[in-house]
Amino acid sequence: MKKIVIHRAGDYKELKLEECKDLNAKDAEVVVSVKAAGINYADIIIRWGLYESAKKFVGWPITPGFEYSGIVKSIGPNVKNYKVGDNVFGVSLFNAYASEVCVPEHQLNFIPEKMTFEEAAGFPAVFMTAYHALLQIVVVRPGMVALIHSAAGGVGSSLVQLCKIKGIKTIGVVGSSHKVQSIKDLGCDYVIDKSIEDLWKKVEEYAPRGVDLAFDANGVETMQGSYDHLMASGKLVVYGAHSMFPKKGGKVNWPKLVVDFLKSPRFNPLNMTSENKSLITFNLSFLFERRDLLDEAMLDLIMWYNEGKIKAPIIKSYPLEKVGEAHMELESGKTVGKLVLIP
Ligand SMILES: NC(=O)c1ccc[n+]([C@@H]2O[C@H](COP(=O)([O-])OP(=O)(O)OC[C@H]3O[C@@H](n4cnc5c(N)ncnc54)[C@H](OP(=O)(O)O)[C@@H]3O)[C@@H](O)[C@H]2O)c1
């Protein structure tokens, strides 16, 4: 088999294509012959050596990749629900940038009939993140208003779709004009193109009383503004900090990272109590032991996909060996939907 291996933190050239022994399934494990592997912004942070769960669970060397689709190649003796030849997709705690991945069977799902391998590889991480953010850590009611930053990206476009299912009005923010149409197509109620519009003036125009929910993975650039634009009982959901990182060059800008870290808002629970506002954060890669939550999310998401209530993300594919180019593109902040690798 072949896989992408990172031996030390750095830029695109640290993503090495290597040959290694084929995998063996034990116990309730399944080896999947990978047809496509999803790329997530987190994989870039892993490459920089800054991703907490990668440091905690693996260290160096590491093969990134939280999601894949493919065909079951072999099964362990205690596997109950899958057989060789099944078309499957799912999540993995790293290792999916490869031609084979080995996972416990409970992390697999059958690919819905109408979903391609590429779409299936780009589906789980962003939709499960959006599901957890919207439906497992806050209480939602129809008529609420949600502010969604980076709304044309992987997680953002998934949030827009899930909000629609729940009758929540969406204000989607994008950083470039070419992204606007993609979220209008998903039914986003208001779109703010912050490259040409005043972000907060527009938020105030569309939500004069403030928003019920703000989903913000920008970090320091917008976190305080998102909090300030919550109405009473509003929730700010923070699940990333990508504005601290560079958009080109492939290397961390350490002085900027330190300054942004120091500039990040500090929230005081006593003030928050009087303001009736809350901050909620999470990271799914530390949540793999909560099978109850992850299974619930996947079941609902697959059901909604089959019912036509959600669409798979827009996909752009790269051959596995072009992973550096794919990282460069995702880092640029210009992508719409998801990028996937084809081994
Ligand atoms: N906590 C979790 O469990 C979890 C799980 C999945 C993802 N995430 C986080 O969610 C965010 C979105 O992830 P994704 O994989 O779906 O990526 P994505 O949204 O498809 O791409 C990242 C987007 O962020 C925006 N951006 C703003 N500043 C940026 C910068 N300096 N560099 C690059 N992009 C920048 C760009 O959109 P605009 O310019 O249009 O804003 C860009 O398209 C990331 O921060 C990721 O780490 C967290």
Tab-separated table of C-alpha atoms and ligand atoms in Angstrom:
chain	number	residue	atom	x	y	z
A	1	MET	CA	0.000	0.000	0.000
A	2	LYS	CA	1.007	3.646	-0.262
A	3	LYS	CA	0.390	6.497	2.128
A	4	ILE	CA	1.322	10.093	2.827
A	5	VAL	CA	3.665	10.400	5.797
A	6	ILE	CA	4.745	13.563	7.622
A	7	HIS	CA	7.938	13.059	9.617
A	8	ARG	CA	8.279	16.575	10.982
A	9	ALA	CA	6.423	19.871	11.052
A	10	GLY	CA	6.739	22.025	7.954
A	11	ASP	CA	5.507	23.056	4.541
A	12	TYR	CA	4.150	21.038	1.615
A	13	LYS	CA	7.375	19.147	0.976
A	14	GLU	CA	6.993	17.361	4.318
A	15	LEU	CA	4.069	15.414	2.801
A	16	LYS	CA	5.979	12.319	1.597
A	17	LEU	CA	4.452	9.542	-0.489
A	18	GLU	CA	5.756	6.219	0.916
A	19	GLU	CA	5.282	2.514	0.189
A	20	CYS	CA	4.578	0.218	3.137
A	21	LYS	CA	3.172	-3.216	4.023
A	22	ASP	CA	-0.513	-3.924	3.387
A	23	LEU	CA	-2.738	-3.719	6.475
A	24	ASN	CA	-4.273	-6.655	8.395
A	25	ALA	CA	-7.659	-6.520	10.097
A	26	LYS	CA	-7.875	-7.902	13.660
A	27	ASP	CA	-10.881	-8.419	15.971
A	28	ALA	CA	-13.719	-6.149	14.788
A	29	GLU	CA	-11.548	-4.158	12.374
A	30	VAL	CA	-12.069	-3.676	8.658
A	31	VAL	CA	-9.424	-2.872	6.049
A	32	VAL	CA	-10.819	-0.540	3.391
A	33	SER	CA	-9.217	-0.172	-0.011
A	34	VAL	CA	-9.477	3.625	-0.228
A	35	LYS	CA	-11.106	5.173	-3.314
A	36	ALA	CA	-11.000	8.731	-1.947
A	37	ALA	CA	-9.881	10.494	1.239
A	38	GLY	CA	-11.267	13.828	2.448
A	39	ILE	CA	-8.985	16.768	3.209
A	40	ASN	CA	-9.838	18.978	6.182
A	41	TYR	CA	-8.358	22.269	7.324
A	42	ALA	CA	-7.264	20.379	10.461
A	43	ASP	CA	-4.850	18.304	8.300
A	44	ILE	CA	-2.907	21.488	7.540
A	45	ILE	CA	-2.613	22.265	11.246
A	46	ILE	CA	-1.421	18.679	11.761
A	47	ARG	CA	1.273	19.284	9.117
A	48	TRP	CA	2.390	22.346	11.079
A	49	GLY	CA	2.683	20.193	14.222
A	50	LEU	CA	0.073	22.276	16.054
A	51	TYR	CA	-2.922	19.932	16.225
A	52	GLU	CA	-3.464	18.834	19.818
A	53	SER	CA	-5.068	15.440	19.207
A	54	ALA	CA	-2.401	14.507	16.626
A	55	LYS	CA	0.310	15.348	19.154
A	56	LYS	CA	-1.503	13.486	21.935
A	57	PHE	CA	-2.551	10.325	20.083
A	58	VAL	CA	0.199	9.890	17.445
A	59	GLY	CA	3.190	12.269	17.388
A	60	TRP	CA	5.648	11.924	14.459
A	61	PRO	CA	5.567	10.372	11.941
A	62	ILE	CA	1.880	10.786	11.147
A	63	THR	CA	-0.426	10.048	8.240
A	64	PRO	CA	-3.288	12.584	8.290
A	65	GLY	CA	-6.832	11.863	7.122
A	66	PHE	CA	-10.047	11.805	9.146
A	67	GLU	CA	-12.351	10.365	6.457
A	68	TYR	CA	-12.404	8.065	3.433
A	69	SER	CA	-14.572	6.026	1.146
A	70	GLY	CA	-13.731	2.747	-0.530
A	71	ILE	CA	-14.305	-0.983	-0.808
A	72	VAL	CA	-13.938	-3.474	2.040
A	73	LYS	CA	-10.732	-5.422	1.355
A	74	SER	CA	-10.600	-7.689	4.422
A	75	ILE	CA	-12.361	-8.099	7.769
A	76	GLY	CA	-11.313	-9.214	11.240
A	77	PRO	CA	-12.866	-12.381	12.800
A	78	ASN	CA	-15.376	-10.425	14.935
A	79	VAL	CA	-16.783	-8.115	12.253
A	80	LYS	CA	-20.587	-8.491	12.105
A	81	ASN	CA	-22.013	-6.038	9.589
A	82	TYR	CA	-19.609	-5.822	6.629
A	83	LYS	CA	-18.171	-8.217	4.080
A	84	VAL	CA	-15.418	-8.038	1.501
A	85	GLY	CA	-16.554	-5.976	-1.506
A	86	ASP	CA	-18.961	-3.660	0.357
A	87	ASN	CA	-18.871	0.043	-0.608
A	88	VAL	CA	-18.249	1.966	2.603
A	89	PHE	CA	-17.258	5.333	4.000
A	90	GLY	CA	-16.542	6.712	7.413
A	91	VAL	CA	-14.285	8.435	9.884
A	92	SER	CA	-10.865	7.515	11.153
A	93	LEU	CA	-8.649	8.979	13.819
A	94	PHE	CA	-5.943	9.925	11.234
A	95	ASN	CA	-4.375	7.571	8.574
A	96	ALA	CA	-6.851	8.057	5.703
A	97	TYR	CA	-4.368	9.741	3.284
A	98	ALA	CA	-3.523	6.254	1.990
A	99	SER	CA	-4.525	3.515	-0.398
A	100	GLU	CA	-5.693	1.422	2.603
A	101	VAL	CA	-7.077	2.290	5.993
A	102	CYS	CA	-7.917	-0.003	8.929
A	103	VAL	CA	-10.781	1.039	11.238
A	104	PRO	CA	-13.119	-0.491	13.845
A	105	GLU	CA	-16.336	-1.506	12.087
A	106	HIS	CA	-18.451	0.909	14.118
A	107	GLN	CA	-16.719	3.793	12.279
A	108	LEU	CA	-18.016	2.525	8.898
A	109	ASN	CA	-21.242	3.145	7.016
A	110	PHE	CA	-22.598	1.885	3.720
A	111	ILE	CA	-22.382	4.492	0.952
A	112	PRO	CA	-25.861	5.746	-0.005
A	113	GLU	CA	-26.849	4.664	-3.492
A	114	LYS	CA	-26.653	8.087	-5.139
A	115	MET	CA	-23.402	9.210	-3.480
A	116	THR	CA	-20.124	8.924	-5.412
A	117	PHE	CA	-16.917	7.720	-3.725
A	118	GLU	CA	-15.548	11.289	-3.870
A	119	GLU	CA	-18.671	12.754	-2.283
A	120	ALA	CA	-18.692	10.061	0.400
A	121	ALA	CA	-15.072	10.810	1.308
A	122	GLY	CA	-15.871	14.495	1.755
A	123	PHE	CA	-19.097	14.004	3.711
A	124	PRO	CA	-18.476	12.731	7.277
A	125	ALA	CA	-16.093	15.221	8.935
A	126	VAL	CA	-17.771	18.464	7.881
A	127	PHE	CA	-21.338	17.259	8.326
A	128	MET	CA	-20.628	15.597	11.687
A	129	THR	CA	-18.928	18.798	12.854
A	130	ALA	CA	-21.909	20.851	11.726
A	131	TYR	CA	-24.352	18.377	13.296
A	132	HIS	CA	-22.517	18.422	16.631
A	133	ALA	CA	-22.265	22.218	16.612
A	134	LEU	CA	-25.927	22.798	15.773
A	135	LEU	CA	-27.810	19.819	17.153
A	136	GLN	CA	-25.851	18.344	20.033
A	137	ILE	CA	-24.482	21.284	22.001
A	138	VAL	CA	-27.159	23.953	21.622
A	139	VAL	CA	-30.969	23.880	21.720
A	140	VAL	CA	-32.517	25.039	18.453
A	141	ARG	CA	-35.985	26.338	17.640
A	142	PRO	CA	-37.517	27.285	14.270
A	143	GLY	CA	-37.233	31.002	13.591
A	144	MET	CA	-33.840	31.377	15.236
A	145	VAL	CA	-31.167	33.359	13.381
A	146	ALA	CA	-27.701	31.881	12.848
A	147	LEU	CA	-24.564	33.708	11.754
A	148	ILE	CA	-22.255	31.305	9.912
A	149	HIS	CA	-18.707	32.384	9.099
A	150	SER	CA	-16.814	30.772	6.179
A	151	ALA	CA	-20.223	29.611	4.984
A	152	ALA	CA	-19.041	28.297	1.607
A	153	GLY	CA	-16.386	26.032	3.147
A	154	GLY	CA	-16.774	22.419	4.212
A	155	VAL	CA	-18.248	22.906	7.693
A	156	GLY	CA	-19.917	26.225	6.823
A	157	SER	CA	-21.892	24.882	3.850
A	158	SER	CA	-22.976	21.899	5.978
A	159	LEU	CA	-24.180	24.262	8.729
A	160	VAL	CA	-26.226	26.252	6.209
A	161	GLN	CA	-27.981	23.062	5.098
A	162	LEU	CA	-28.662	21.739	8.601
A	163	CYS	CA	-30.045	25.142	9.678
A	164	LYS	CA	-32.499	24.986	6.779
A	165	ILE	CA	-33.773	21.587	7.946
A	166	LYS	CA	-34.439	23.050	11.404
A	167	GLY	CA	-36.163	26.227	10.136
A	168	ILE	CA	-33.324	28.511	11.241
A	169	LYS	CA	-32.632	31.712	9.272
A	170	THR	CA	-29.061	31.827	8.034
A	171	ILE	CA	-26.664	34.728	7.548
A	172	GLY	CA	-23.685	33.252	5.721
A	173	VAL	CA	-20.379	35.116	5.570
A	174	VAL	CA	-17.812	34.530	2.820
A	175	GLY	CA	-14.363	36.011	2.283
A	176	SER	CA	-14.427	36.104	-1.548
A	177	SER	CA	-17.058	37.045	-4.116
A	178	HIS	CA	-16.739	33.821	-6.145
A	179	LYS	CA	-18.190	31.905	-3.152
A	180	VAL	CA	-21.477	33.817	-2.907
A	181	GLN	CA	-23.502	31.815	-5.438
A	182	SER	CA	-22.619	28.441	-3.905
A	183	ILE	CA	-24.337	29.268	-0.615
A	184	LYS	CA	-27.242	31.045	-2.278
A	185	ASP	CA	-27.739	27.738	-4.118
A	186	LEU	CA	-27.968	25.996	-0.725
A	187	GLY	CA	-30.746	28.358	0.324
A	188	CYS	CA	-28.770	30.670	2.619
A	189	ASP	CA	-31.160	33.518	3.521
A	190	TYR	CA	-28.629	36.382	3.610
A	191	VAL	CA	-25.097	36.312	2.251
A	192	ILE	CA	-22.415	38.764	3.348
A	193	ASP	CA	-19.372	39.030	1.112
A	194	LYS	CA	-16.915	40.530	3.584
A	195	SER	CA	-14.365	41.188	0.818
A	196	ILE	CA	-16.601	44.038	-0.420
A	197	GLU	CA	-19.136	44.641	2.382
A	198	ASP	CA	-18.886	45.862	5.960
A	199	LEU	CA	-19.400	42.606	7.845
A	200	TRP	CA	-20.848	43.917	11.110
A	201	LYS	CA	-23.009	46.663	9.528
A	202	LYS	CA	-24.578	43.989	7.344
A	203	VAL	CA	-25.114	41.641	10.304
A	204	GLU	CA	-26.898	44.518	12.115
A	205	GLU	CA	-29.037	45.153	9.023
A	206	TYR	CA	-30.087	41.489	8.671
A	207	ALA	CA	-30.435	40.805	12.416
A	208	PRO	CA	-31.224	44.099	14.168
A	209	ARG	CA	-31.824	42.336	17.526
A	210	GLY	CA	-28.680	40.227	17.175
A	211	VAL	CA	-28.324	36.543	16.318
A	212	ASP	CA	-29.302	33.495	18.384
A	213	LEU	CA	-26.313	31.463	17.226
A	214	ALA	CA	-22.913	32.415	15.814
A	215	PHE	CA	-20.657	29.699	14.358
A	216	ASP	CA	-17.114	30.982	14.232
A	217	ALA	CA	-13.933	29.098	13.329
A	218	ASN	CA	-12.057	32.274	12.336
A	219	GLY	CA	-10.653	32.883	15.792
A	220	VAL	CA	-9.323	36.276	16.748
A	221	GLU	CA	-10.447	38.051	13.547
A	222	THR	CA	-14.176	37.848	14.342
A	223	MET	CA	-14.667	36.097	17.700
A	224	GLN	CA	-15.339	39.235	19.736
A	225	GLY	CA	-17.577	40.715	17.032
A	226	SER	CA	-19.584	37.476	16.857
A	227	TYR	CA	-20.042	37.532	20.633
A	228	ASP	CA	-21.042	41.205	20.580
A	229	HIS	CA	-23.724	40.496	17.954
A	230	LEU	CA	-25.484	37.775	19.963
A	231	MET	CA	-28.931	38.632	21.314
A	232	ALA	CA	-29.795	37.768	24.921
A	233	SER	CA	-29.666	33.972	25.353
A	234	GLY	CA	-27.401	33.784	22.288
A	235	LYS	CA	-24.639	31.206	21.911
A	236	LEU	CA	-21.245	31.652	20.263
A	237	VAL	CA	-19.925	28.316	19.007
A	238	VAL	CA	-16.160	28.404	18.472
A	239	TYR	CA	-14.621	25.383	16.740
A	240	GLY	CA	-11.442	26.632	15.046
A	241	ALA	CA	-9.015	29.537	14.723
A	242	HIS	CA	-7.940	29.591	11.074
A	243	SER	CA	-7.449	33.375	10.845
A	244	MET	CA	-4.284	32.912	12.942
A	245	PHE	CA	-2.640	30.967	10.122
A	246	PRO	CA	-1.051	32.063	6.833
A	247	LYS	CA	-2.862	31.796	3.505
A	248	LYS	CA	0.277	31.158	1.480
A	249	GLY	CA	3.827	29.927	1.788
A	250	GLY	CA	2.974	26.800	3.764
A	251	LYS	CA	4.827	27.897	6.902
A	252	VAL	CA	3.523	29.146	10.249
A	253	ASN	CA	4.129	32.842	10.878
A	254	TRP	CA	5.146	32.522	14.539
A	255	PRO	CA	5.144	36.249	15.482
A	256	LYS	CA	1.584	36.614	14.054
A	257	LEU	CA	0.462	33.436	15.804
A	258	VAL	CA	1.730	34.687	19.167
A	259	VAL	CA	0.237	38.168	18.686
A	260	ASP	CA	-3.125	36.688	17.602
A	261	PHE	CA	-3.076	34.336	20.565
A	262	LEU	CA	-2.473	37.241	22.950
A	263	LYS	CA	-5.155	39.325	21.190
A	264	SER	CA	-7.775	36.544	21.429
A	265	PRO	CA	-10.706	37.693	23.581
A	266	ARG	CA	-10.940	36.421	27.156
A	267	PHE	CA	-14.526	35.905	28.284
A	268	ASN	CA	-15.551	36.540	31.877
A	269	PRO	CA	-18.272	34.157	33.172
A	270	LEU	CA	-19.618	36.793	35.571
A	271	ASN	CA	-20.174	39.316	32.771
A	272	MET	CA	-21.563	36.563	30.555
A	273	THR	CA	-24.146	35.710	33.210
A	274	SER	CA	-25.551	39.241	33.244
A	275	GLU	CA	-25.411	39.450	29.452
A	276	ASN	CA	-27.157	36.066	29.065
A	277	LYS	CA	-24.644	34.997	26.436
A	278	SER	CA	-22.620	31.793	26.250
A	279	LEU	CA	-19.512	30.488	24.550
A	280	ILE	CA	-19.353	26.812	23.582
A	281	THR	CA	-16.368	25.051	22.035
A	282	PHE	CA	-15.525	21.532	20.965
A	283	ASN	CA	-13.119	19.427	18.919
A	284	LEU	CA	-14.477	16.248	17.342
A	285	SER	CA	-11.088	14.535	17.212
A	286	PHE	CA	-11.224	14.327	21.024
A	287	LEU	CA	-14.746	12.915	20.887
A	288	PHE	CA	-14.223	9.505	19.278
A	289	GLU	CA	-15.117	7.715	22.530
A	290	ARG	CA	-18.604	9.322	22.415
A	291	ARG	CA	-19.953	6.741	19.991
A	292	ASP	CA	-23.490	7.613	21.093
A	293	LEU	CA	-23.092	11.153	19.691
A	294	LEU	CA	-21.171	10.222	16.553
A	295	ASP	CA	-23.519	7.342	15.646
A	296	GLU	CA	-26.590	9.520	16.170
A	297	ALA	CA	-25.093	12.178	13.884
A	298	MET	CA	-24.227	9.772	11.052
A	299	LEU	CA	-27.623	8.038	11.173
A	300	ASP	CA	-29.506	11.321	10.862
A	301	LEU	CA	-27.148	12.712	8.231
A	302	ILE	CA	-27.413	9.629	6.004
A	303	MET	CA	-31.211	9.662	6.427
A	304	TRP	CA	-31.398	13.350	5.443
A	305	TYR	CA	-29.108	12.726	2.461
A	306	ASN	CA	-31.334	9.841	1.304
A	307	GLU	CA	-34.427	12.027	1.750
A	308	GLY	CA	-32.840	14.763	-0.386
A	309	LYS	CA	-32.759	17.247	2.516
A	310	ILE	CA	-28.988	17.711	2.341
A	311	LYS	CA	-26.542	17.569	-0.547
A	312	ALA	CA	-23.002	16.214	-0.494
A	313	PRO	CA	-20.410	19.011	-0.627
A	314	ILE	CA	-19.063	20.320	-3.938
A	315	ILE	CA	-15.921	18.237	-4.533
A	316	LYS	CA	-12.576	18.913	-6.183
A	317	SER	CA	-10.271	15.872	-6.501
A	318	TYR	CA	-6.490	15.567	-6.473
A	319	PRO	CA	-4.322	12.472	-7.002
A	320	LEU	CA	-2.794	11.336	-3.676
A	321	GLU	CA	0.696	12.338	-4.828
A	322	LYS	CA	-0.524	15.923	-5.437
A	323	VAL	CA	-1.461	16.340	-1.759
A	324	GLY	CA	0.882	19.340	-1.425
A	325	GLU	CA	-1.042	21.220	-4.137
A	326	ALA	CA	-4.315	20.378	-2.417
A	327	HIS	CA	-3.020	21.680	0.931
A	328	MET	CA	-1.805	24.855	-0.795
A	329	GLU	CA	-5.262	25.396	-2.264
A	330	LEU	CA	-7.140	24.814	1.004
A	331	GLU	CA	-4.671	27.056	2.844
A	332	SER	CA	-5.354	29.860	0.360
A	333	GLY	CA	-8.856	30.307	1.793
A	334	LYS	CA	-10.334	30.358	-1.732
A	335	THR	CA	-11.913	26.899	-1.902
A	336	VAL	CA	-15.619	26.137	-2.044
A	337	GLY	CA	-16.875	22.831	-0.588
A	338	LYS	CA	-14.352	20.032	-0.134
A	339	LEU	CA	-11.106	18.723	-1.585
A	340	VAL	CA	-10.447	14.984	-1.733
A	341	LEU	CA	-7.437	12.812	-2.566
A	342	ILE	CA	-7.586	9.855	-4.941
A	343	PRO	CA	-4.956	7.164	-4.156
B	1	LIG	N1	-13.535	21.639	16.208
B	1	LIG	C1	-13.780	20.653	15.338
B	1	LIG	O1	-14.121	19.526	15.706
B	1	LIG	C2	-13.622	20.953	13.874
B	1	LIG	C3	-13.946	19.981	12.920
B	1	LIG	C4	-13.827	20.323	11.559
B	1	LIG	C5	-13.359	21.573	11.201
B	1	LIG	N2	-13.014	22.456	12.172
B	1	LIG	C6	-12.537	23.805	11.827
B	1	LIG	O2	-13.527	24.389	11.013
B	1	LIG	C7	-12.923	25.290	10.112
B	1	LIG	C8	-13.394	24.966	8.724
B	1	LIG	O3	-12.819	23.735	8.337
B	1	LIG	P1	-12.999	23.163	6.871
B	1	LIG	O4	-12.127	21.965	6.767
B	1	LIG	O5	-14.452	23.038	6.578
B	1	LIG	O6	-12.349	24.314	5.990
B	1	LIG	P2	-13.027	25.321	4.952
B	1	LIG	O7	-14.086	26.099	5.679
B	1	LIG	O8	-13.454	24.561	3.758
B	1	LIG	O9	-11.819	26.261	4.564
B	1	LIG	C9	-11.360	27.224	5.457
B	1	LIG	C10	-12.044	28.593	5.182
B	1	LIG	O10	-11.709	29.465	6.248
B	1	LIG	C11	-11.640	30.799	5.799
B	1	LIG	N3	-10.366	31.404	6.258
B	1	LIG	C12	-10.282	32.549	6.973
B	1	LIG	N4	-9.028	32.817	7.297
B	1	LIG	C13	-8.272	31.847	6.770
B	1	LIG	C14	-6.884	31.617	6.766
B	1	LIG	N5	-6.012	32.417	7.365
B	1	LIG	N6	-6.444	30.548	6.127
B	1	LIG	C15	-7.303	29.705	5.505
B	1	LIG	N7	-8.653	29.862	5.503
B	1	LIG	C16	-9.131	30.945	6.123
B	1	LIG	C17	-11.769	30.784	4.288
B	1	LIG	O11	-13.146	31.084	4.005
B	1	LIG	P3	-13.710	32.583	4.033
B	1	LIG	O12	-12.593	33.477	3.603
B	1	LIG	O13	-14.843	32.525	3.077
B	1	LIG	O14	-14.121	32.842	5.454
B	1	LIG	C18	-11.521	29.305	3.958
B	1	LIG	O15	-12.163	28.893	2.792
B	1	LIG	C19	-11.410	25.181	10.318
B	1	LIG	O16	-10.995	26.197	11.202
B	1	LIG	C20	-11.267	23.833	10.987
B	1	LIG	O17	-10.106	23.724	11.744
B	1	LIG	C21	-13.148	22.174	13.482
